[in-house]
Short mmCIF file of C-alpha atoms in Angstrom, two decimals:
data_model
loop_
_atom_site.label_atom_id
_atom_site.label_comp_id
_atom_site.label_asym_id
_atom_site.label_seq_id
_atom_site.Cartn_x
_atom_site.Cartn_y
_atom_site.Cartn_z
CA MET A 98 93.33 61.02 -25.65
CA LYS A 99 95.04 63.96 -27.33
CA SER A 100 98.40 62.25 -26.85
CA PHE A 101 97.01 59.02 -28.33
CA VAL A 102 95.66 60.86 -31.36
CA THR A 103 98.84 62.89 -31.92
CA ASN A 104 101.40 60.15 -31.26
CA ILE A 105 99.66 56.98 -32.43
CA LEU A 106 96.47 57.48 -34.43
CA VAL A 107 97.58 60.28 -36.77
CA PRO A 108 100.95 58.62 -37.60
CA TYR A 109 99.09 55.35 -38.25
CA PHE A 110 96.53 57.01 -40.54
CA SER A 111 99.30 58.97 -42.29
CA ALA A 112 101.39 55.83 -42.90
CA LYS A 113 98.38 53.97 -44.28
CA LYS A 114 97.48 56.86 -46.57
CA GLY A 115 101.09 56.97 -47.80
CA HIS A 116 101.13 53.21 -48.37
CA LEU A 117 97.92 53.46 -50.39
CA SER A 118 99.14 56.58 -52.26
CA LEU A 119 96.22 58.64 -50.97
CA ASP A 120 96.06 62.39 -50.54
CA PRO A 121 97.35 63.42 -47.06
CA VAL A 122 94.01 65.10 -46.35
CA GLN A 123 92.02 61.99 -47.30
CA GLU A 124 89.27 61.60 -44.71
CA CYS A 125 89.58 58.76 -42.22
CA ILE A 126 86.89 57.33 -39.97
CA TRP A 127 87.71 56.68 -36.33
CA GLN A 128 85.12 54.54 -34.58
CA LEU A 129 84.75 55.27 -30.87
CA ASP A 130 82.49 54.26 -28.03
CA ILE A 131 80.52 56.94 -26.21
CA TRP A 132 82.88 57.21 -23.24
CA SER A 133 82.42 60.68 -21.78
CA VAL A 134 85.91 61.80 -22.86
CA HIS A 135 85.35 60.66 -26.45
CA ALA A 136 81.98 62.38 -26.63
CA SER A 137 82.98 65.59 -24.86
CA LEU A 138 82.65 68.88 -26.70
CA GLU A 139 86.25 69.74 -25.80
CA PHE A 140 87.63 66.57 -27.43
CA TRP A 141 85.32 66.77 -30.42
CA SER A 142 86.27 70.41 -31.02
CA TRP A 143 89.98 69.66 -30.64
CA ILE A 144 89.78 66.87 -33.24
CA PHE A 145 87.77 69.08 -35.61
CA ASP A 146 90.19 72.02 -35.22
CA ASN A 147 93.43 70.02 -35.50
CA TYR A 148 92.50 67.05 -37.69
CA PRO A 149 89.42 67.95 -39.75
CA TRP A 150 90.08 64.90 -41.94
CA ILE A 151 89.34 62.54 -39.02
CA ILE A 152 85.64 61.71 -38.91
CA LEU A 153 84.43 60.58 -35.49
CA ASP A 154 81.92 57.72 -35.68
CA TYR A 155 80.34 56.88 -32.34
CA VAL A 156 79.07 53.39 -31.52
CA PRO A 157 75.79 53.74 -29.61
CA GLY A 158 75.70 52.35 -26.10
CA GLY A 159 74.87 48.65 -25.94
CA CYS A 160 75.80 48.09 -29.60
CA THR A 161 79.44 47.05 -29.27
CA GLY A 162 78.63 43.52 -30.44
CA LEU A 163 77.07 44.86 -33.63
CA TRP A 164 79.89 47.27 -34.46
CA GLN A 165 82.76 45.17 -33.12
CA PRO A 166 81.97 41.52 -33.85
CA CYS A 167 85.53 40.49 -32.98
CA ASP A 168 84.89 41.65 -29.42
CA VAL A 169 81.98 39.22 -29.18
CA GLY A 170 83.24 36.38 -31.36
CA VAL A 171 86.94 36.15 -30.48
CA GLN A 172 87.81 38.29 -27.48
CA CYS A 173 84.80 37.04 -25.53
CA LEU A 174 86.21 33.51 -25.63
CA LEU A 175 89.66 34.74 -24.57
CA LYS A 176 88.17 36.72 -21.68
CA LEU A 177 86.20 33.66 -20.59
CA MET A 178 89.34 31.48 -20.65
CA VAL A 179 91.33 34.08 -18.67
CA LYS A 180 88.56 34.16 -16.07
CA GLN A 181 88.49 30.35 -15.90
CA SER A 182 92.28 30.23 -15.48
CA GLN A 183 92.17 32.82 -12.70
CA GLN A 184 89.40 30.95 -10.88
CA THR A 185 91.30 27.66 -11.15
CA THR A 186 94.45 29.27 -9.75
CA ILE A 187 92.56 30.72 -6.79
CA ALA A 188 90.72 27.43 -6.16
CA ARG A 189 94.07 25.57 -6.06
CA GLU A 190 95.53 28.13 -3.67
CA ILE A 191 92.54 27.87 -1.33
CA HIS A 192 92.60 24.06 -1.51
CA SER A 193 96.28 24.04 -0.49
CA HIS A 194 95.51 25.67 2.88
CA ALA A 195 95.04 23.42 5.91
CA GLY A 196 91.73 24.77 7.13
CA PRO A 197 89.19 27.57 6.67
CA SER A 198 90.86 29.79 9.27
CA ASP A 199 94.20 29.50 7.42
CA ILE A 200 92.90 30.90 4.14
CA SER A 201 94.60 34.13 3.20
CA LEU A 202 94.95 35.14 -0.44
CA ASP A 203 97.82 37.40 -1.43
CA THR A 204 96.20 40.26 -3.34
CA ARG A 205 99.15 42.62 -3.43
CA LEU A 206 99.64 44.26 -6.80
CA GLY A 207 103.04 42.64 -7.35
CA MET A 208 101.65 39.14 -6.77
CA LEU A 209 98.66 39.75 -9.06
CA ARG A 210 100.89 41.26 -11.76
CA ASN A 211 103.22 38.26 -11.63
CA ARG A 212 100.29 35.90 -12.21
CA VAL A 213 99.26 37.54 -15.49
CA PRO A 214 101.71 35.75 -17.84
CA ALA A 215 100.77 32.28 -16.52
CA THR A 216 97.08 33.17 -16.75
CA LEU A 217 97.45 34.24 -20.38
CA VAL A 218 99.43 31.10 -21.27
CA ASP A 219 96.77 28.94 -19.59
CA ALA A 220 94.02 30.80 -21.50
CA TYR A 221 95.92 30.29 -24.75
CA HIS A 222 96.15 26.53 -24.11
CA LEU A 223 92.46 26.36 -23.14
CA ILE A 224 91.41 28.09 -26.37
CA ASN A 225 93.63 25.91 -28.53
CA ASN A 226 92.73 22.62 -26.83
CA PRO A 227 90.59 20.57 -29.25
CA LEU A 228 87.48 19.11 -27.63
#
């Protein structure tokens, strides 16, 4: 998390403040979930000591949909389409086997990784397919 803050978040905030002609110490709000690392005293203290202009705003557990409506309204549909695409792929693979004793799914990491692009393309087409 420290690497993320130092190498990605702070440069992003700094660029935005520069673009908007804001003071470099202008406060910025960073909204986080309550993952144990985010909420740890060590991380909180490190942020406060190194970047006092970053205000940590924690989303209470179970409230992601209220604080992140895009996660519920847009990403939820994408996740559903990815799941549907994955299930269809597995169903086709099982159906292609001769009999129940011949069923053996390749779950090696390389095979699963290679399926990701096709799954995402399928999900894209499912989302953009008018009913």
